[in-house]
mmCIF file of C-alpha atoms in Angstrom:
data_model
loop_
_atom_site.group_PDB
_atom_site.id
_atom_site.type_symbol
_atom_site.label_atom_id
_atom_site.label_comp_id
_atom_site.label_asym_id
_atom_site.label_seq_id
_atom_site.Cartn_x
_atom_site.Cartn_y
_atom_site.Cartn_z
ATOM 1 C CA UNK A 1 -32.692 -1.011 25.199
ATOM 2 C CA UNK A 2 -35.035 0.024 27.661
ATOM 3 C CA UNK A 3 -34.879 3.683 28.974
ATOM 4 C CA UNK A 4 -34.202 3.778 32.626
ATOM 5 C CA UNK A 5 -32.235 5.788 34.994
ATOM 6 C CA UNK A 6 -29.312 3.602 36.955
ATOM 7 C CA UNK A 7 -31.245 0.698 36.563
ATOM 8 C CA UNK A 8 -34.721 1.521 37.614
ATOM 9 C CA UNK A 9 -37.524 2.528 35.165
ATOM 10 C CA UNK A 10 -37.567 6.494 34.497
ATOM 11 C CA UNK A 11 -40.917 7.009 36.493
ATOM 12 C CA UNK A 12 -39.543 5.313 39.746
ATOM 13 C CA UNK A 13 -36.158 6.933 39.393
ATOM 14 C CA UNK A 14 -37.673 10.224 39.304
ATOM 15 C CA UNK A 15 -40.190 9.468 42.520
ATOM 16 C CA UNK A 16 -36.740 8.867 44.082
ATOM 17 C CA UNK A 17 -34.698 11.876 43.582
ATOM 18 C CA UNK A 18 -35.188 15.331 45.064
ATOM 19 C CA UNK A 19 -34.214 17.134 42.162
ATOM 20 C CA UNK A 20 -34.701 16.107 38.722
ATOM 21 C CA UNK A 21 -31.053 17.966 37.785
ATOM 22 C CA UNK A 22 -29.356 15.207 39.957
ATOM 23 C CA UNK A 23 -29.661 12.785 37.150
ATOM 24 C CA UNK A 24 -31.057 14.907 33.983
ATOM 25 C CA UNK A 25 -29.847 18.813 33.428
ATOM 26 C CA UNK A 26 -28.600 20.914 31.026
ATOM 27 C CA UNK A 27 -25.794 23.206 32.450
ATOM 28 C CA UNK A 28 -24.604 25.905 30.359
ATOM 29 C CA UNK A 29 -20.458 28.055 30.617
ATOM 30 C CA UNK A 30 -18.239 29.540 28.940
ATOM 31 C CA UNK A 31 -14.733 28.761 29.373
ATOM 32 C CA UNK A 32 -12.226 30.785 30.554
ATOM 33 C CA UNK A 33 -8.867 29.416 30.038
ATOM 34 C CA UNK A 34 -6.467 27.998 27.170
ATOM 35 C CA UNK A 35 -7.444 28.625 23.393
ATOM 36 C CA UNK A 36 -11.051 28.470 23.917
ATOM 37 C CA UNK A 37 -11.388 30.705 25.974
ATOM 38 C CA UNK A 38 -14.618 32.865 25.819
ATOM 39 C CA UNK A 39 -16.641 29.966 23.861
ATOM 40 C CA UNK A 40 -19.760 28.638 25.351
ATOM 41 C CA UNK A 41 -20.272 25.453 26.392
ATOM 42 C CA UNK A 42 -23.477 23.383 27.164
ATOM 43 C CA UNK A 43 -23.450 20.237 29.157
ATOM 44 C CA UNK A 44 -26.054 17.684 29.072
ATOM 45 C CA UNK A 45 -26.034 15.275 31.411
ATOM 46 C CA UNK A 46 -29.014 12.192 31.273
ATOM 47 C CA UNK A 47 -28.331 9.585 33.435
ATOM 48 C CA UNK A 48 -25.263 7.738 32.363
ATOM 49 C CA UNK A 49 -24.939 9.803 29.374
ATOM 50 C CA UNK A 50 -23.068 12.967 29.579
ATOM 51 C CA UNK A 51 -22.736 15.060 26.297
ATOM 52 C CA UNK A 52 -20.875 18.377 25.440
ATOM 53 C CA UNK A 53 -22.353 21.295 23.053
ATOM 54 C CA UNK A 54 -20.162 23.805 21.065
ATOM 55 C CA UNK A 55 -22.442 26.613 20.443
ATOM 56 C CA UNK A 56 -19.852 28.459 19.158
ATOM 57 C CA UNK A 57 -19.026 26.302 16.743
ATOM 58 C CA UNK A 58 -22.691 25.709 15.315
ATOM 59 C CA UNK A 59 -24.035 23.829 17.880
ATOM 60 C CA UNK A 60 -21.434 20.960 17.423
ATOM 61 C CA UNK A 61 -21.023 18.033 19.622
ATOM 62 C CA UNK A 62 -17.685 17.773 21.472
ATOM 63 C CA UNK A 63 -17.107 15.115 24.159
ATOM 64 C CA UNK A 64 -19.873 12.023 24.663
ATOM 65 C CA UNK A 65 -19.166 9.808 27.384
ATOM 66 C CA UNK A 66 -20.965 6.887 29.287
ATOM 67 C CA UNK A 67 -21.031 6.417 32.512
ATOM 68 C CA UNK A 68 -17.362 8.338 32.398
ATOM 69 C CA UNK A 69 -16.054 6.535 29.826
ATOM 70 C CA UNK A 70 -15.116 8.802 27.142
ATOM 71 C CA UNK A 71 -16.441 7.836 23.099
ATOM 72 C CA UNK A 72 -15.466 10.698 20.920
ATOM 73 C CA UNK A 73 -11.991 10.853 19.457
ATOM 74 C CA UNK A 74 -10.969 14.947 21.008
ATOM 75 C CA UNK A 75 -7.611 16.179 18.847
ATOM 76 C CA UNK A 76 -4.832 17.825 20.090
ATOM 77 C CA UNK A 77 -5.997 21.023 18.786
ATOM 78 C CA UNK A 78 -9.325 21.492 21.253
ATOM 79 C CA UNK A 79 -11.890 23.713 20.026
ATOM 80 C CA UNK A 80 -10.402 27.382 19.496
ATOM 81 C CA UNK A 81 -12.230 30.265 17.528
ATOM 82 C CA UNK A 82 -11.745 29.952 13.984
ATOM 83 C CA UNK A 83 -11.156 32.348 11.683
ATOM 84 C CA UNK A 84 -14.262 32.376 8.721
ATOM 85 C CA UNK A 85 -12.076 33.904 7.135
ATOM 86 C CA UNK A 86 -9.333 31.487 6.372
ATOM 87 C CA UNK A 87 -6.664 33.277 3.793
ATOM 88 C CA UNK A 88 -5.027 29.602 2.948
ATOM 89 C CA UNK A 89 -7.826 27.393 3.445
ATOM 90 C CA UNK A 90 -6.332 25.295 5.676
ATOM 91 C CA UNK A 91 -7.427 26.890 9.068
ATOM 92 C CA UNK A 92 -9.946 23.676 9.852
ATOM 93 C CA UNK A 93 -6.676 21.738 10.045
ATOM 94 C CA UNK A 94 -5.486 23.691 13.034
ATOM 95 C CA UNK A 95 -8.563 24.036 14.831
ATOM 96 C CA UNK A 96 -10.239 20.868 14.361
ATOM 97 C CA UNK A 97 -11.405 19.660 17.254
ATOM 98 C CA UNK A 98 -12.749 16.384 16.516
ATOM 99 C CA UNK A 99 -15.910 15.218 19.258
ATOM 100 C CA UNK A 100 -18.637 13.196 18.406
ATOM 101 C CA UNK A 101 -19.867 15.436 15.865
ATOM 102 C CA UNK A 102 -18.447 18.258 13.270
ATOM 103 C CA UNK A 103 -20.293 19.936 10.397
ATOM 104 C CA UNK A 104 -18.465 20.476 7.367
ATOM 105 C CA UNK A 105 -20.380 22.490 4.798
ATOM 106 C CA UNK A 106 -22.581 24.369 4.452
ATOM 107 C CA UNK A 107 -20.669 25.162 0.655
ATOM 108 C CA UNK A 108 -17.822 22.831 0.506
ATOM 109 C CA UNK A 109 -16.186 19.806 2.370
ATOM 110 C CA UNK A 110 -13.093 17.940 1.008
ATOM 111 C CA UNK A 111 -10.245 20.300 0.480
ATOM 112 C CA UNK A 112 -10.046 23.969 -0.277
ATOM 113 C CA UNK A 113 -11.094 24.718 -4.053
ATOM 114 C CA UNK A 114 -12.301 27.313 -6.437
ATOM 115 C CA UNK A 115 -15.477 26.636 -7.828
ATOM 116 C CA UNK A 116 -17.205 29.346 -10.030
ATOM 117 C CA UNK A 117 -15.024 31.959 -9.196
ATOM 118 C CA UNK A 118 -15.599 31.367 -5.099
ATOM 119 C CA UNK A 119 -13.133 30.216 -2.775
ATOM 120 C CA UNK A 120 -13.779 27.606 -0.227
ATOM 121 C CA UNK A 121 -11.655 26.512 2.686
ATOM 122 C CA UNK A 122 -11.281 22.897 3.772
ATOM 123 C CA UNK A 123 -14.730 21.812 5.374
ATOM 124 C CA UNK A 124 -15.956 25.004 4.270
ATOM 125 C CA UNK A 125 -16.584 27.669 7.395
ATOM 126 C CA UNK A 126 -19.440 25.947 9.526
ATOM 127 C CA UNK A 127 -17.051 25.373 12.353
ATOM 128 C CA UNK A 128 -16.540 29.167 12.589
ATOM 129 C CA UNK A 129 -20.072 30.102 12.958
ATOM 130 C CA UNK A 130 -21.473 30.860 16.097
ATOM 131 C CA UNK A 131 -25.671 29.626 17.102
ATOM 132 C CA UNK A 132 -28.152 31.768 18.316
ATOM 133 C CA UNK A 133 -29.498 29.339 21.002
ATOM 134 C CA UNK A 134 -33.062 29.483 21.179
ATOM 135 C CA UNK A 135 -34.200 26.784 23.089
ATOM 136 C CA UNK A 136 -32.671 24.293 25.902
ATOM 137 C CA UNK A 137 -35.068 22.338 28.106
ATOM 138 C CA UNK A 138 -35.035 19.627 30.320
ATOM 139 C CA UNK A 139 -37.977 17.793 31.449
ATOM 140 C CA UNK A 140 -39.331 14.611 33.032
ATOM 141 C CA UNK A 141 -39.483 13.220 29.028
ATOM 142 C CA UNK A 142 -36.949 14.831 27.222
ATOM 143 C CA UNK A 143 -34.013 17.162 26.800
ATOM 144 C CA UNK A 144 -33.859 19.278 24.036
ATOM 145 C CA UNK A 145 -31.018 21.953 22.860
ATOM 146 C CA UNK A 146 -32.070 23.909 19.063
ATOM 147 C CA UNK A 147 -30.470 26.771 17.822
ATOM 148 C CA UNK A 148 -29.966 29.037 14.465
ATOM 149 C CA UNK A 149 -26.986 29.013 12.095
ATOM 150 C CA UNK A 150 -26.398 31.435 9.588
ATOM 151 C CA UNK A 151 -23.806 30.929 6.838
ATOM 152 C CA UNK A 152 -24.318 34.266 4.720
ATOM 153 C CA UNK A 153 -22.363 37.723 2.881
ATOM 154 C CA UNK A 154 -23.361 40.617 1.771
ATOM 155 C CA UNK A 155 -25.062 40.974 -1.993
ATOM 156 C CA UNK A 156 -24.504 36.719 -2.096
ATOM 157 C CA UNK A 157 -25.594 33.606 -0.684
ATOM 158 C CA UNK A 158 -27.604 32.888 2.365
ATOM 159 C CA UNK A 159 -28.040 29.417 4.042
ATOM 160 C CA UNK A 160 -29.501 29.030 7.589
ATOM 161 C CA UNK A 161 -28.969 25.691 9.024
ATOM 162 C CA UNK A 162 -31.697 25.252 12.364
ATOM 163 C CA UNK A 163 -30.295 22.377 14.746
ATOM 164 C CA UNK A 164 -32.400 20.741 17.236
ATOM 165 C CA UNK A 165 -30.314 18.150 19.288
ATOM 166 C CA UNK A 166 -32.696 15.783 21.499
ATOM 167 C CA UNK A 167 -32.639 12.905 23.656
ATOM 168 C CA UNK A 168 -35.049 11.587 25.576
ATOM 169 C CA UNK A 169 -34.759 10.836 29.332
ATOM 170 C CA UNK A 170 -32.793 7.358 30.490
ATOM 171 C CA UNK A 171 -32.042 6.653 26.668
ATOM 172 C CA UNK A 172 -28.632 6.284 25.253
ATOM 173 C CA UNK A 173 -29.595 7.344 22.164
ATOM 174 C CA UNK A 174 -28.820 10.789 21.089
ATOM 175 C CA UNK A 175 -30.743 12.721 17.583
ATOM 176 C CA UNK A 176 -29.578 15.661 15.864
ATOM 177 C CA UNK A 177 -32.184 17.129 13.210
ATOM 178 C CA UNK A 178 -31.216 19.566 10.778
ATOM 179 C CA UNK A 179 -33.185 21.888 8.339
ATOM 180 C CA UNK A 180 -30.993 23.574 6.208
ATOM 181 C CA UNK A 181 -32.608 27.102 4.162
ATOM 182 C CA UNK A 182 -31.859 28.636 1.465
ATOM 183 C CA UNK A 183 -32.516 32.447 2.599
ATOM 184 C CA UNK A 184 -31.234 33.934 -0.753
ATOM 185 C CA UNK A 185 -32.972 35.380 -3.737
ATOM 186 C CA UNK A 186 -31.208 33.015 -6.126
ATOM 187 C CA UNK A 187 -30.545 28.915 -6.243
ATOM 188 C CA UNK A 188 -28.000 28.177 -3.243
ATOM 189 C CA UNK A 189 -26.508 24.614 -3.634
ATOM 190 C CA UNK A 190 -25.867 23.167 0.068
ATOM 191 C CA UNK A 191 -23.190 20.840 -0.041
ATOM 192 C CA UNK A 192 -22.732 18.949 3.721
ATOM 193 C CA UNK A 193 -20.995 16.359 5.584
ATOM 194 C CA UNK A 194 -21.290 15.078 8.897
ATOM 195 C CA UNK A 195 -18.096 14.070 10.513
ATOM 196 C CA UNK A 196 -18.431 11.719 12.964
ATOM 197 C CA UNK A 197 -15.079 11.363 15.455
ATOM 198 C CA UNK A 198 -14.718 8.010 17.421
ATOM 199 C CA UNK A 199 -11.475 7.273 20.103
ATOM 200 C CA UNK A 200 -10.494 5.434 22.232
ATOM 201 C CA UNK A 201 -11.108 3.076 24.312
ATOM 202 C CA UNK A 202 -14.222 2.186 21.961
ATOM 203 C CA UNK A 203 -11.777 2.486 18.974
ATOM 204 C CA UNK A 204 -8.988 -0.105 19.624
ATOM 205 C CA UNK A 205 -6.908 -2.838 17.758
ATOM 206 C CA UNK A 206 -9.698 -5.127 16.513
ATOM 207 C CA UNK A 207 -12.832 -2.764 17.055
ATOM 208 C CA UNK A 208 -15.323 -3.592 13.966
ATOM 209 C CA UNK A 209 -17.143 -1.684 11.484
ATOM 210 C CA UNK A 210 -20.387 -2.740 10.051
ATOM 211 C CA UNK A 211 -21.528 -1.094 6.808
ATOM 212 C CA UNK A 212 -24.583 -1.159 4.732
ATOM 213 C CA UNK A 213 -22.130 -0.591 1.597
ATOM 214 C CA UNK A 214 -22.706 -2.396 -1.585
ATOM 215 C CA UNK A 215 -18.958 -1.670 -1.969
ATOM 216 C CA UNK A 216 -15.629 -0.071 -0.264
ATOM 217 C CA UNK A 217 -13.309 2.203 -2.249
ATOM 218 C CA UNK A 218 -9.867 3.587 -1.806
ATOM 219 C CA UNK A 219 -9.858 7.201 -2.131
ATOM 220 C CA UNK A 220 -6.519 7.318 -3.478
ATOM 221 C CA UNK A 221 -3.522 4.750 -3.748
ATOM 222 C CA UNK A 222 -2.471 5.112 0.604
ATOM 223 C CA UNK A 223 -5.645 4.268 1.333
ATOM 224 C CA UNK A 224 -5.768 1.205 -1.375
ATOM 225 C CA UNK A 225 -3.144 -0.205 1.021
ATOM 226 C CA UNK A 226 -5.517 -0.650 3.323
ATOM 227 C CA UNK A 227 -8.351 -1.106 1.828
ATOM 228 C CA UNK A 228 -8.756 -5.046 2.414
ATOM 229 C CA UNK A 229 -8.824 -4.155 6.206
ATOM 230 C CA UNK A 230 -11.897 -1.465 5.829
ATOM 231 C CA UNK A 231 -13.348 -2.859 8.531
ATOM 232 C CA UNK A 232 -11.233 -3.873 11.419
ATOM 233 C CA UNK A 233 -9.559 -1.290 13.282
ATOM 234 C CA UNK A 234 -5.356 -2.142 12.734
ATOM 235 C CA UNK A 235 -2.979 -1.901 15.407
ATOM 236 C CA UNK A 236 -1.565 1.698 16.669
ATOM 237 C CA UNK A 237 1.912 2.495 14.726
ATOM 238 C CA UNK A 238 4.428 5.393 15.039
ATOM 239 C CA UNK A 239 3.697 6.141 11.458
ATOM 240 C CA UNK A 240 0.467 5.467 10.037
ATOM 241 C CA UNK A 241 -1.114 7.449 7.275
ATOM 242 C CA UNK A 242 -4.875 8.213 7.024
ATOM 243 C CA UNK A 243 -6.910 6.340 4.986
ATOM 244 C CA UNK A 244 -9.651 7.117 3.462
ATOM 245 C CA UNK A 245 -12.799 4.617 1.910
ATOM 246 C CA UNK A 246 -15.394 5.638 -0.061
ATOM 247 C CA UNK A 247 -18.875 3.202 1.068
ATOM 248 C CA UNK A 248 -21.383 3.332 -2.107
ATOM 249 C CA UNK A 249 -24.578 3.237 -0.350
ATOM 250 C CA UNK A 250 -28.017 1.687 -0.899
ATOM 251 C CA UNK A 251 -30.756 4.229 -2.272
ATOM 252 C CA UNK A 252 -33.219 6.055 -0.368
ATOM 253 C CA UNK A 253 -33.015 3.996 2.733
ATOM 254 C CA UNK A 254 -32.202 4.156 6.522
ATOM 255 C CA UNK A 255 -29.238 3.066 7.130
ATOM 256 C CA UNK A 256 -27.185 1.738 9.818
ATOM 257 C CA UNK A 257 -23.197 2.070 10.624
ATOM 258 C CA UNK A 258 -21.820 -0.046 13.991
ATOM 259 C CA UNK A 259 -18.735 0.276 15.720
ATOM 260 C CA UNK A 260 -18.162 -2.632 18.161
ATOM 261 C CA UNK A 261 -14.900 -2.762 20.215
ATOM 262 C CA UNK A 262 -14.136 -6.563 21.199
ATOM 263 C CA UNK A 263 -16.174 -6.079 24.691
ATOM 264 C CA UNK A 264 -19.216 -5.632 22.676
ATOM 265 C CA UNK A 265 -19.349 -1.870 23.874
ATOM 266 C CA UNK A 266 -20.428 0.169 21.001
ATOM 267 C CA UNK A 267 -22.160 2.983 18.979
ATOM 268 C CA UNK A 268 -24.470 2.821 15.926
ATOM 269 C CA UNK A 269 -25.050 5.722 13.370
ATOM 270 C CA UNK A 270 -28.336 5.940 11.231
ATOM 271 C CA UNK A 271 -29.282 8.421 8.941
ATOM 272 C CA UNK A 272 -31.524 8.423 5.465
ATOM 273 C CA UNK A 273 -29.682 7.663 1.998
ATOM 274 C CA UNK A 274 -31.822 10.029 0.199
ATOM 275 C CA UNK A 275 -30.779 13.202 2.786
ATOM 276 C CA UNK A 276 -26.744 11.513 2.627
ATOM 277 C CA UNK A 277 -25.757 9.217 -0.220
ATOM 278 C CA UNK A 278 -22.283 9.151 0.083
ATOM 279 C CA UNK A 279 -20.653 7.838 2.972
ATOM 280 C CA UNK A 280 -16.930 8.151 3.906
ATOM 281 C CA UNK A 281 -14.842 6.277 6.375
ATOM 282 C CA UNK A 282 -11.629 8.121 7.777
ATOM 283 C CA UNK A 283 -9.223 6.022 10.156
ATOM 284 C CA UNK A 284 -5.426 6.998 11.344
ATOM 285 C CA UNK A 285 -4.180 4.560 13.926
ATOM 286 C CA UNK A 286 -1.228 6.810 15.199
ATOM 287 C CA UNK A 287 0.371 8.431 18.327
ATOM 288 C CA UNK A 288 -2.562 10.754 19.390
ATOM 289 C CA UNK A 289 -4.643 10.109 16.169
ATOM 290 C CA UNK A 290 -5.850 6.960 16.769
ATOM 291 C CA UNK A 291 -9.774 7.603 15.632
ATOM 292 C CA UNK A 292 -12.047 6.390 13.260
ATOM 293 C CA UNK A 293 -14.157 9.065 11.475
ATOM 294 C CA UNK A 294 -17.923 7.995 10.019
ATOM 295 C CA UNK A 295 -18.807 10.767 7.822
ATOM 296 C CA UNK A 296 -22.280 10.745 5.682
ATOM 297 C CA UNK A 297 -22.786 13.341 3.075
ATOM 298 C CA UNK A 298 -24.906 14.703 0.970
ATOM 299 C CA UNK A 299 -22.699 14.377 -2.283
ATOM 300 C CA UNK A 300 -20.725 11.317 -2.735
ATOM 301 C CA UNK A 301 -17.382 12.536 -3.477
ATOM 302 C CA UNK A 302 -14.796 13.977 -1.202
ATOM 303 C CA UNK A 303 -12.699 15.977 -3.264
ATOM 304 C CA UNK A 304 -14.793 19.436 -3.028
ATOM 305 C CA UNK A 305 -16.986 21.357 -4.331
ATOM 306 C CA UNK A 306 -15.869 21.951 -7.528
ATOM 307 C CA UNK A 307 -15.520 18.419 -8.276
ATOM 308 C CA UNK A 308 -19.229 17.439 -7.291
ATOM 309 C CA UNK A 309 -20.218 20.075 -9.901
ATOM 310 C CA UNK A 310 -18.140 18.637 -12.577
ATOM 311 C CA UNK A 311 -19.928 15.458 -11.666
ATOM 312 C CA UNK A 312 -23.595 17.311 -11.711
ATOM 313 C CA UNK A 313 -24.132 16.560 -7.682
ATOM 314 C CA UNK A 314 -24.924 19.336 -6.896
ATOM 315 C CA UNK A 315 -28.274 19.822 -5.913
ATOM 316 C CA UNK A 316 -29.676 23.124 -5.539
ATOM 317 C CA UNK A 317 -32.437 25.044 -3.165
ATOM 318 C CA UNK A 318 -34.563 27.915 -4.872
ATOM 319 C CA UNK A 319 -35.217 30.790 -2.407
ATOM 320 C CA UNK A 320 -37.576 29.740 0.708
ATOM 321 C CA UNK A 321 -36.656 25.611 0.283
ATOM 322 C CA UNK A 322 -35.560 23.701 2.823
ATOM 323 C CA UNK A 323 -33.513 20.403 2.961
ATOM 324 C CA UNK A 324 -33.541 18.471 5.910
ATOM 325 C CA UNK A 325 -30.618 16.201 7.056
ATOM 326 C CA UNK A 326 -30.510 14.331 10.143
ATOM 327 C CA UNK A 327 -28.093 11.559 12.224
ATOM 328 C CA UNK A 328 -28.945 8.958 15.028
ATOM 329 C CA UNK A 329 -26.306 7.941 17.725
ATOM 330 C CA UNK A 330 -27.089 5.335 19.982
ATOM 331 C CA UNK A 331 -24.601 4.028 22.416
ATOM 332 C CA UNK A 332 -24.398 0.438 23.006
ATOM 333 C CA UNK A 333 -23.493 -1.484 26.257
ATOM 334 C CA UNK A 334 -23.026 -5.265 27.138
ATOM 335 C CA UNK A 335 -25.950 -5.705 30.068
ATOM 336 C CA UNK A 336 -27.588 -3.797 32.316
ATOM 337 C CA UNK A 337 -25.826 -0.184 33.757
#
């Protein structure tokens, strides 16, 4: 899709503003009410795209909307401080947030485990890690937000993840680039998902999800129930369980996922098979859960860290090497806006 700002080509729209901030500007806060209160917040607006930032919570993504209509699945929990902490490991439960975007990592995602004598929440602690913001610019081109996150203890490991979130100016599409470190003296194994949070009204009774799987799985016998409806969103129920599919991807490729609601309104999610080859698909179709979660990863098995060591995925960084890991959103609109 072309880029353009309220239907006229980037270079004339500018000519015809005042101020550039009218239609592209990055507008930071910190909230002061309710259980987030004290967390940052930075708002980027370009054009008809308007997109939330949770520095706070490791330069996240919260809220994406276009043109006011909202596109991330928000839960009822909001984004509150979380405890790194975490004595019973289920903390990420009652502070997950949801938006368009939530790190799970940088040690474990899948539920809480044990693994070589270390215990790791559910989702591991990345959403209670705060960014250094170093950089957040706006300009006639682009508009870019990076940052620092550290996930590190004393005499043990330390990973620092670097985010740098960009888009450029009149595009719908929005890039987050990662570059995960491993600051320690020993081999630090990274072990990272992406969890990607759709809602409605894009996510809907009959709302369609393309894959580039070779195959769907069941993760266990609920979602097996469901399984032969992977990819059409079902109809919202008083009581429906989550289900969870395992898509075995394609090898070292980029890779596409759409999610098209009936209007043709949608969003499409690329990232690399080599950086994520395991996918996951999370759906609940219930009374304030109705979202459908795209989640790539860099092992492919959701049951923790401990598992994808039994299963030799783990793949580890000597001191000083870097990984990098990266995701593509790119809204999708029937015609012109």
């Amino acid at each position: 899709m072309a880029k353009n700002l309220y239907g006229r080509p980037v270079d004339q729209a500018i000519n015809r503003l005042g101020a550039l901030s009218q239609a592209v500007a990055i507008e930071a806060s910190t909230r002061t009410n309710g259980p987030d209160a004290g967390s940052r917040r930075i708002r980027i607006v370009n054009g008809l795209l308007d997109l939330e930032i949770l520095p706070d919570r490791g330069l996240d993504l919260g809220q994406l909307r276009i043109a006011g209509v909202p596109l991330a699945w928000v839960s009822p929990t909001g984004f509150p401080g979380l405890n790194s902490g975490d004595r019973d490991g289920l903390g990420w439960l009652r502070g997950f947030g949801g938006g368009i975007l939530t790190t799970c990592g940088l040690l474990n995602f899948g539920p809480s485990v044990v693994d070589d004598g270390q215990t790791h929440p559910m989702h591991g602690r990345y959403s209670s890690l705060s960014a250094n913001v170093t950089r957040a610019e706006a300009t006639n081109e682009e508009i870019i937000v990076e940052g620092v996150v550290s996930e590190a203890s004393v005499l043990g490991m330390h990973l620092e993840l670097r985010r740098r979130i960009r888009m450029e100016v009149g595009s719908l599409e929005v890039t987050v680039d990662d570059t995960v470190t491993n600051r320690s003296g020993s081999p630090v194994a990274p072990m990272v998902l992406y969890h990607l949070n759709l809602g409605w009204p894009l996510v809907a009774e009959g709302t369609e999800l393309t894959s580039p799987a070779l195959d769907v799985q069941a993760r266990d016998a609920v979602a097996e129930r469901g399984l032969s409806t992977w990819s059409t969103f079902p109809e919202l129920s008083d009581e429906y369980p989550e289900h969870v599919f395992r898509h075995e991807l394609p090898v070292d490729r980029d890779v596409d996922v759409a999610v098209r609601a009936r209007s043709g309104f949608g969003v499409r999610i690329g990232f690399n098979t080599h950086a994520f080859p395991g996918l996951f698909q999370w759906r609940v179709a219930g009374a304030g859960h109705n979202v459908l979660g795209i989640e790539p990863a860099t092992t492919p098995t959701i049951h923790g860290r401990a598992d994808a060591r039994e299963r030799g995925m783990l793949v580890p960084l000597a001191p000083g090497e870097q990984r990098r890991l990266g995701v593509r959103l790119a809204v999708e609109i029937p015609g012109a806006m």
